[in-house]
mmCIF file of C-alpha atoms in Angstrom:
data_model
loop_
_atom_site.group_PDB
_atom_site.id
_atom_site.type_symbol
_atom_site.label_atom_id
_atom_site.label_comp_id
_atom_site.label_asym_id
_atom_site.label_seq_id
_atom_site.Cartn_x
_atom_site.Cartn_y
_atom_site.Cartn_z
ATOM 1 C CA MET A 110 0.000 0.000 0.000
ATOM 2 C CA SER A 111 1.201 3.477 -0.842
ATOM 3 C CA THR A 112 1.895 5.912 1.899
ATOM 4 C CA PRO A 113 -0.642 8.766 1.865
ATOM 5 C CA GLN A 114 0.892 12.161 0.951
ATOM 6 C CA PRO A 115 0.347 15.127 3.217
ATOM 7 C CA PRO A 116 -1.924 17.802 1.760
ATOM 8 C CA MET A 117 -0.164 20.627 -0.103
ATOM 9 C CA GLN A 118 0.019 23.847 1.805
ATOM 10 C CA GLN A 119 -1.656 26.633 -0.065
ATOM 11 C CA ALA A 120 -0.061 30.025 0.268
ATOM 12 C CA ALA A 121 -2.064 33.056 1.214
ATOM 13 C CA PRO A 122 -3.316 35.184 -1.678
ATOM 14 C CA GLY A 123 -0.531 37.380 -2.998
ATOM 15 C CA ALA A 124 2.202 35.496 -1.117
ATOM 16 C CA PRO A 125 4.826 33.268 -2.812
ATOM 17 C CA TYR A 126 4.512 29.503 -2.461
ATOM 18 C CA ALA A 127 6.426 28.146 0.486
ATOM 19 C CA GLY A 128 9.776 26.713 -0.416
ATOM 20 C CA TYR A 129 9.799 28.129 -3.973
ATOM 21 C CA THR A 130 12.185 30.772 -5.237
ATOM 22 C CA SER A 131 11.629 32.277 -8.664
ATOM 23 C CA PRO A 132 14.715 32.173 -10.920
ATOM 24 C CA ILE A 133 13.597 35.501 -12.390
ATOM 25 C CA PRO A 134 14.758 38.426 -10.239
ATOM 26 C CA VAL A 135 11.879 40.595 -9.024
ATOM 27 C CA VAL A 136 12.543 44.287 -9.632
ATOM 28 C CA ARG A 137 10.259 47.018 -8.412
ATOM 29 C CA THR A 138 9.368 49.163 -11.403
ATOM 30 C CA HIS A 139 9.694 52.926 -11.314
ATOM 31 C CA LEU A 140 9.400 55.968 -13.569
ATOM 32 C CA GLY A 141 12.759 55.244 -15.183
ATOM 33 C CA HIS A 142 11.442 52.012 -16.681
ATOM 34 C CA ALA A 143 8.422 53.842 -18.118
ATOM 35 C CA LEU A 144 10.686 56.536 -19.562
ATOM 36 C CA ALA A 145 12.881 53.918 -21.230
ATOM 37 C CA SER A 146 9.807 52.252 -22.704
ATOM 38 C CA GLU A 147 8.368 55.494 -24.087
ATOM 39 C CA TRP A 148 11.746 56.536 -25.485
ATOM 40 C CA THR A 149 11.980 53.211 -27.318
ATOM 41 C CA LYS A 150 8.511 53.748 -28.765
ATOM 42 C CA ILE A 151 8.982 57.332 -29.930
ATOM 43 C CA LYS A 152 12.343 56.686 -31.598
ATOM 44 C CA SER A 153 11.272 53.474 -33.333
ATOM 45 C CA VAL A 154 8.052 54.569 -35.074
ATOM 46 C CA ARG A 155 8.235 56.138 -38.521
ATOM 47 C CA SER A 156 5.773 58.902 -37.672
ATOM 48 C CA THR A 157 8.404 60.510 -35.422
ATOM 49 C CA MET A 158 10.981 60.715 -38.190
ATOM 50 C CA TRP A 159 8.442 62.005 -40.709
ATOM 51 C CA THR A 160 6.869 64.681 -38.527
ATOM 52 C CA LEU A 161 10.136 65.965 -37.061
ATOM 53 C CA GLY A 162 11.819 65.782 -40.472
ATOM 54 C CA VAL A 163 9.099 67.904 -42.066
ATOM 55 C CA PHE A 164 9.217 70.254 -39.071
ATOM 56 C CA VAL A 165 12.946 70.880 -39.454
ATOM 57 C CA LEU A 166 12.513 71.273 -43.222
ATOM 58 C CA LEU A 167 9.811 73.905 -42.766
ATOM 59 C CA VAL A 168 11.567 75.856 -40.019
ATOM 60 C CA VAL A 169 15.005 75.849 -41.612
ATOM 61 C CA GLY A 170 13.856 76.065 -45.240
ATOM 62 C CA ILE A 171 11.370 78.904 -44.805
ATOM 63 C CA GLY A 172 13.652 80.683 -42.339
ATOM 64 C CA LEU A 173 16.643 80.668 -44.678
ATOM 65 C CA LEU A 174 14.496 81.549 -47.687
ATOM 66 C CA THR A 175 12.964 84.524 -45.884
ATOM 67 C CA GLY A 176 16.352 85.726 -44.724
ATOM 68 C CA ALA A 177 17.815 85.410 -48.230
ATOM 69 C CA LEU A 178 14.921 87.303 -49.808
ATOM 70 C CA VAL A 179 15.214 90.149 -47.316
ATOM 71 C CA ALA A 180 19.012 90.251 -47.625
ATOM 72 C CA ASN A 181 18.820 90.530 -51.434
ATOM 73 C CA SER A 182 16.217 93.275 -51.451
ATOM 74 C CA SER A 183 15.800 96.767 -50.144
ATOM 75 C CA ALA A 184 13.611 95.426 -47.353
ATOM 76 C CA GLU A 185 16.685 94.875 -45.211
ATOM 77 C CA ALA A 186 17.068 98.624 -44.820
ATOM 78 C CA ASP A 187 13.427 98.850 -43.721
ATOM 79 C CA LEU A 188 13.972 96.576 -40.718
ATOM 80 C CA GLY A 189 15.265 99.494 -38.704
ATOM 81 C CA ASP A 190 15.025 98.694 -35.008
ATOM 82 C CA GLU A 191 12.952 95.542 -35.550
ATOM 83 C CA ASN A 192 14.218 92.259 -34.247
ATOM 84 C CA PRO A 193 15.922 90.437 -37.168
ATOM 85 C CA LEU A 194 15.123 87.093 -35.498
ATOM 86 C CA SER A 195 11.447 87.701 -36.253
ATOM 87 C CA LEU A 196 11.961 86.380 -39.784
ATOM 88 C CA GLY A 197 11.999 82.875 -38.301
ATOM 89 C CA PHE A 198 8.372 83.245 -37.197
ATOM 90 C CA PHE A 199 6.835 82.038 -40.467
ATOM 91 C CA GLY A 200 8.585 78.679 -40.527
ATOM 92 C CA LEU A 201 7.873 78.037 -36.849
ATOM 93 C CA LEU A 202 4.178 78.835 -37.280
ATOM 94 C CA LEU A 203 3.823 76.239 -40.031
ATOM 95 C CA GLY A 204 6.052 73.818 -38.145
ATOM 96 C CA THR A 205 3.672 73.807 -35.171
ATOM 97 C CA ILE A 206 1.329 71.612 -37.227
ATOM 98 C CA CYS A 207 4.007 68.894 -37.271
ATOM 99 C CA ILE A 208 4.598 69.149 -33.517
ATOM 100 C CA ILE A 209 0.837 69.013 -32.898
ATOM 101 C CA THR A 210 0.534 65.919 -35.070
ATOM 102 C CA LEU A 211 3.363 64.095 -33.298
ATOM 103 C CA GLY A 212 1.990 65.032 -29.887
ATOM 104 C CA VAL A 213 -1.423 63.595 -30.694
ATOM 105 C CA LEU A 214 0.017 60.419 -32.212
ATOM 106 C CA THR A 215 2.154 59.794 -29.123
ATOM 107 C CA THR A 216 -0.983 58.924 -27.155
ATOM 108 C CA ALA A 217 -3.977 58.561 -29.475
ATOM 109 C CA SER A 218 -2.319 56.132 -31.894
ATOM 110 C CA GLU A 219 -1.976 53.534 -29.126
ATOM 111 C CA TYR A 220 -5.728 53.590 -28.600
ATOM 112 C CA GLY A 221 -6.297 53.134 -32.329
ATOM 113 C CA THR A 222 -4.014 50.105 -32.575
ATOM 114 C CA GLY A 223 -4.907 48.599 -29.196
ATOM 115 C CA MET A 224 -1.289 48.871 -28.053
ATOM 116 C CA ILE A 225 -2.480 50.811 -25.021
ATOM 117 C CA ARG A 226 -3.660 47.534 -23.438
ATOM 118 C CA THR A 227 -0.140 46.128 -23.604
ATOM 119 C CA THR A 228 1.269 49.377 -22.233
ATOM 120 C CA MET A 229 -1.102 49.416 -19.280
ATOM 121 C CA THR A 230 -0.496 45.714 -18.587
ATOM 122 C CA ALA A 231 3.248 46.293 -18.452
ATOM 123 C CA CYS A 232 2.773 49.411 -16.297
ATOM 124 C CA PRO A 233 -0.544 49.328 -14.408
ATOM 125 C CA THR A 234 0.166 52.729 -12.826
ATOM 126 C CA ARG A 235 -1.612 54.818 -15.453
ATOM 127 C CA GLY A 236 -0.421 58.175 -14.178
ATOM 128 C CA ARG A 237 3.169 57.003 -14.548
ATOM 129 C CA VAL A 238 2.550 56.095 -18.193
ATOM 130 C CA LEU A 239 1.074 59.522 -18.969
ATOM 131 C CA ALA A 240 3.905 61.282 -17.141
ATOM 132 C CA ALA A 241 6.546 59.251 -19.005
ATOM 133 C CA LYS A 242 4.960 60.044 -22.370
ATOM 134 C CA ALA A 243 4.827 63.737 -21.469
ATOM 135 C CA ILE A 244 8.453 63.919 -20.303
ATOM 136 C CA VAL A 245 9.868 62.060 -23.309
ATOM 137 C CA PHE A 246 7.811 63.965 -25.864
ATOM 138 C CA PHE A 247 8.455 67.386 -24.302
ATOM 139 C CA SER A 248 12.204 66.738 -24.214
ATOM 140 C CA VAL A 249 12.319 65.626 -27.853
ATOM 141 C CA ALA A 250 10.125 68.508 -29.083
ATOM 142 C CA PHE A 251 12.091 71.119 -27.129
ATOM 143 C CA VAL A 252 15.529 69.937 -28.267
ATOM 144 C CA VAL A 253 14.552 69.639 -31.942
ATOM 145 C CA THR A 254 12.840 73.051 -31.934
ATOM 146 C CA LEU A 255 15.752 74.695 -30.136
ATOM 147 C CA VAL A 256 18.286 73.317 -32.616
ATOM 148 C CA ALA A 257 16.217 74.330 -35.649
ATOM 149 C CA ALA A 258 15.262 77.781 -34.312
ATOM 150 C CA GLY A 259 18.796 78.479 -33.108
ATOM 151 C CA PHE A 260 20.324 77.540 -36.453
ATOM 152 C CA VAL A 261 17.887 79.771 -38.341
ATOM 153 C CA ALA A 262 18.472 82.663 -35.929
ATOM 154 C CA PHE A 263 22.256 82.593 -36.336
ATOM 155 C CA ALA A 264 21.933 82.178 -40.115
ATOM 156 C CA GLN A 265 19.557 85.121 -40.470
ATOM 157 C CA VAL A 266 21.710 87.442 -38.371
ATOM 158 C CA GLY A 267 24.670 86.464 -40.532
ATOM 159 C CA MET A 268 22.781 87.145 -43.774
ATOM 160 C CA LEU A 269 21.320 90.478 -42.663
ATOM 161 C CA SER A 270 24.562 92.387 -42.347
ATOM 162 C CA ASP A 271 22.883 95.803 -42.103
ATOM 163 C CA ALA A 272 20.385 94.792 -39.430
ATOM 164 C CA ARG A 273 21.029 95.574 -35.781
ATOM 165 C CA GLU A 274 22.421 92.951 -33.428
ATOM 166 C CA PRO A 275 19.686 91.363 -31.261
ATOM 167 C CA SER A 276 19.956 91.895 -27.520
ATOM 168 C CA GLY A 277 20.561 89.059 -25.073
ATOM 169 C CA GLU A 278 16.894 88.925 -24.084
ATOM 170 C CA GLU A 279 15.846 88.827 -27.742
ATOM 171 C CA TRP A 280 18.201 85.912 -28.347
ATOM 172 C CA LEU A 281 16.800 84.099 -25.304
ATOM 173 C CA LYS A 282 13.163 84.645 -26.281
ATOM 174 C CA GLY A 283 13.759 83.917 -29.969
ATOM 175 C CA THR A 284 15.436 80.564 -29.286
ATOM 176 C CA VAL A 285 14.797 79.081 -25.827
ATOM 177 C CA GLY A 286 11.513 80.900 -25.177
ATOM 178 C CA VAL A 287 9.844 80.046 -28.455
ATOM 179 C CA SER A 288 11.113 76.445 -28.217
ATOM 180 C CA LEU A 289 9.544 76.029 -24.773
ATOM 181 C CA TYR A 290 6.265 77.460 -26.074
ATOM 182 C CA ILE A 291 6.097 75.120 -29.071
ATOM 183 C CA ALA A 292 7.070 72.114 -26.934
ATOM 184 C CA LEU A 293 4.252 73.006 -24.512
ATOM 185 C CA LEU A 294 1.844 73.324 -27.438
ATOM 186 C CA GLY A 295 2.859 69.838 -28.535
ATOM 187 C CA LEU A 296 2.435 68.590 -24.963
ATOM 188 C CA LEU A 297 -1.079 70.057 -24.925
ATOM 189 C CA SER A 298 -1.748 68.100 -28.122
ATOM 190 C CA LEU A 299 -0.499 64.922 -26.433
ATOM 191 C CA VAL A 300 -2.912 65.506 -23.549
ATOM 192 C CA VAL A 301 -5.820 66.202 -25.914
ATOM 193 C CA GLY A 302 -4.977 62.962 -27.722
ATOM 194 C CA SER A 303 -5.196 61.118 -24.402
ATOM 195 C CA ILE A 304 -8.591 62.697 -23.695
ATOM 196 C CA VAL A 305 -10.132 62.238 -27.154
ATOM 197 C CA ARG A 306 -8.439 58.870 -27.913
ATOM 198 C CA HIS A 307 -8.833 59.459 -31.647
ATOM 199 C CA SER A 308 -5.935 60.700 -33.760
ATOM 200 C CA ALA A 309 -7.850 62.506 -36.498
ATOM 201 C CA GLY A 310 -10.263 64.099 -34.049
ATOM 202 C CA ALA A 311 -7.549 65.343 -31.699
ATOM 203 C CA ILE A 312 -5.422 66.742 -34.563
ATOM 204 C CA THR A 313 -8.468 68.569 -35.936
ATOM 205 C CA ILE A 314 -9.224 70.062 -32.520
ATOM 206 C CA MET A 315 -5.665 71.302 -32.058
ATOM 207 C CA ILE A 316 -5.292 72.784 -35.535
ATOM 208 C CA ALA A 317 -8.634 74.538 -35.048
ATOM 209 C CA ALA A 318 -7.384 75.894 -31.715
ATOM 210 C CA VAL A 319 -4.323 77.320 -33.472
ATOM 211 C CA LEU A 320 -5.985 78.847 -36.531
ATOM 212 C CA ALA A 321 -9.693 79.355 -35.810
ATOM 213 C CA PRO A 322 -9.522 82.288 -33.314
ATOM 214 C CA LEU A 323 -7.421 84.422 -35.658
ATOM 215 C CA VAL A 324 -9.491 83.571 -38.746
ATOM 216 C CA ILE A 325 -12.785 84.230 -36.944
ATOM 217 C CA ALA A 326 -11.520 87.564 -35.604
ATOM 218 C CA MET A 327 -10.614 88.718 -39.118
ATOM 219 C CA PHE A 328 -14.269 88.480 -40.170
ATOM 220 C CA MET A 329 -15.835 90.158 -37.140
ATOM 221 C CA PHE A 330 -16.828 93.535 -38.592
ATOM 222 C CA ALA A 331 -19.650 94.477 -36.210
ATOM 223 C CA SER A 332 -18.713 97.182 -33.710
ATOM 224 C CA SER A 333 -20.612 95.334 -30.963
ATOM 225 C CA LEU A 334 -18.148 92.460 -31.302
ATOM 226 C CA GLU A 335 -15.036 94.632 -31.133
ATOM 227 C CA ASP A 336 -14.067 93.505 -27.621
ATOM 228 C CA LEU A 337 -14.396 89.828 -28.565
ATOM 229 C CA ARG A 338 -12.525 90.435 -31.794
ATOM 230 C CA GLN A 339 -9.672 92.104 -29.920
ATOM 231 C CA ALA A 340 -9.487 89.271 -27.392
ATOM 232 C CA LEU A 341 -9.323 86.665 -30.157
ATOM 233 C CA PHE A 342 -6.489 88.569 -31.789
ATOM 234 C CA GLU A 343 -4.535 89.000 -28.560
ATOM 235 C CA TYR A 344 -4.824 85.445 -27.285
ATOM 236 C CA SER A 345 -4.603 83.557 -30.575
ATOM 237 C CA ILE A 346 -1.640 81.208 -30.753
ATOM 238 C CA PRO A 347 -0.059 82.905 -33.821
ATOM 239 C CA ASN A 348 -0.105 86.238 -31.991
ATOM 240 C CA GLN A 349 1.332 84.722 -28.808
ATOM 241 C CA LEU A 350 4.054 83.106 -30.892
ATOM 242 C CA SER A 351 4.893 86.463 -32.501
ATOM 243 C CA ILE A 352 5.209 88.111 -29.069
ATOM 244 C CA PHE A 353 8.473 86.240 -28.587
ATOM 245 C CA TYR A 354 9.766 88.395 -31.445
ATOM 246 C CA ALA A 355 8.095 91.609 -30.144
ATOM 247 C CA ASN A 356 5.667 91.673 -33.083
ATOM 248 C CA SER A 357 2.272 91.556 -31.392
ATOM 249 C CA LEU A 358 -0.847 92.190 -33.494
ATOM 250 C CA SER A 359 -2.123 94.656 -30.883
ATOM 251 C CA GLU A 360 -0.718 97.071 -28.344
ATOM 252 C CA SER A 361 -2.662 95.487 -25.486
ATOM 253 C CA GLY A 362 -2.879 91.927 -24.217
ATOM 254 C CA PRO A 363 -0.037 89.534 -23.415
ATOM 255 C CA SER A 364 3.553 90.737 -23.671
ATOM 256 C CA GLY A 365 7.038 89.629 -22.724
ATOM 257 C CA TRP A 366 6.989 86.079 -21.353
ATOM 258 C CA ASP A 367 3.208 86.049 -20.775
ATOM 259 C CA PRO A 368 2.451 83.613 -23.641
ATOM 260 C CA LEU A 369 4.694 80.992 -22.046
ATOM 261 C CA TRP A 370 2.892 81.226 -18.686
ATOM 262 C CA ILE A 371 -0.516 81.132 -20.400
ATOM 263 C CA MET A 372 0.392 77.990 -22.348
ATOM 264 C CA LEU A 373 1.888 76.425 -19.224
ATOM 265 C CA GLY A 374 -1.332 77.037 -17.266
ATOM 266 C CA VAL A 375 -3.594 75.684 -20.010
ATOM 267 C CA THR A 376 -1.424 72.594 -20.468
ATOM 268 C CA ALA A 377 -1.299 71.908 -16.724
ATOM 269 C CA ALA A 378 -5.101 72.136 -16.448
ATOM 270 C CA ALA A 379 -5.568 69.834 -19.439
ATOM 271 C CA PHE A 380 -3.021 67.388 -18.021
ATOM 272 C CA ALA A 381 -4.940 67.219 -14.735
ATOM 273 C CA GLY A 382 -8.152 66.490 -16.632
ATOM 274 C CA ALA A 383 -6.482 63.806 -18.742
ATOM 275 C CA TYR A 384 -5.042 62.147 -15.631
ATOM 276 C CA ALA A 385 -8.463 62.072 -13.948
ATOM 277 C CA LEU A 386 -10.109 60.552 -17.031
ATOM 278 C CA LEU A 387 -7.318 58.027 -17.456
ATOM 279 C CA GLU A 388 -7.874 56.733 -13.932
ATOM 280 C CA LYS A 389 -11.637 56.393 -14.392
ATOM 281 C CA ARG A 390 -12.054 55.072 -17.934
ATOM 282 C CA ASP A 391 -11.328 51.617 -19.273
ATOM 283 C CA VAL A 392 -8.545 51.199 -21.800
#
C-alpha cells in the first residue's frame, strides 16, 4: 500500500509559495522604466521621423528663404530697429502643425491600434505612463525646436549684415523661449490625444485651436463684437508666438513672457483632466 501524501500547503493570496524561489529576479518598477519604454517607442516609429523631419525642413527652409529674400532686397534697410530674429516666425508657425501631429500620435495612436492595453499591462500605474509620455515627448520637441530655431536665428543674423544685433533677451526669447512654447503646445496636443483617444479628431481640434480664433476675428466687422474680436487677436496662438519676437498684433494683451505662462497654465489644467479621465475610464 502506498503511503498517503500530506496535503499541499496553499499560500495566502498574494504570497509566494512556500519553499519556492523564482529564478527571475523581481525588480520594483519605477518611472525610469516607463521613460525607457516610451523613449523606445517614440524613436522606433516612422511617424516621429516624418513629422520631425518635415518640421525641421519647414523651419530651416522657410527661415533661410525669408532671410535670403530680405538680404537681397531693399527690405533689409526697412527693418530698422525691428528684431531680425522675427523672420523665423513664419517657418515656426507652419512647423507647429508637425509638432501638434506628433503630440497627438504619441498617445492617441496607441488607442487606435490597441497597443495601449499592452502598455497598461506592463505598467498598471496609469499616471506614470502619462507622465513618461509627457516627459519624453516634451524633451524631444524642445531639443529639436531649439536646434532648428537656433540655427535659423544665427543664419539670419549672418545674412542680414545691415540689421542691428539682437539683444541678449531677444536671443533668449527667440530661441529658448519660443522652443519652450512650441514644446508646450505639442504637450497640450499629447494631452488632448489622451482625452479624445482618436488621432484625427484630436489633430483637428488642435489645428482649429491654433488657426480658428485668428481667422474668426478677421471676419468680425460688427462694432458690438469689437471687444471679442480684440481678445481673439490678442490670445490667438499665432499672436502669442509672434510676441516672442516683439511683433504683437495689438498694443494690449499679453507681452514679454506672458504667452509661455498662459500655455503652461492651459497645459497643466488639461493634463490634470487627462489624468483624472485616465484613472476612471477603461482602456
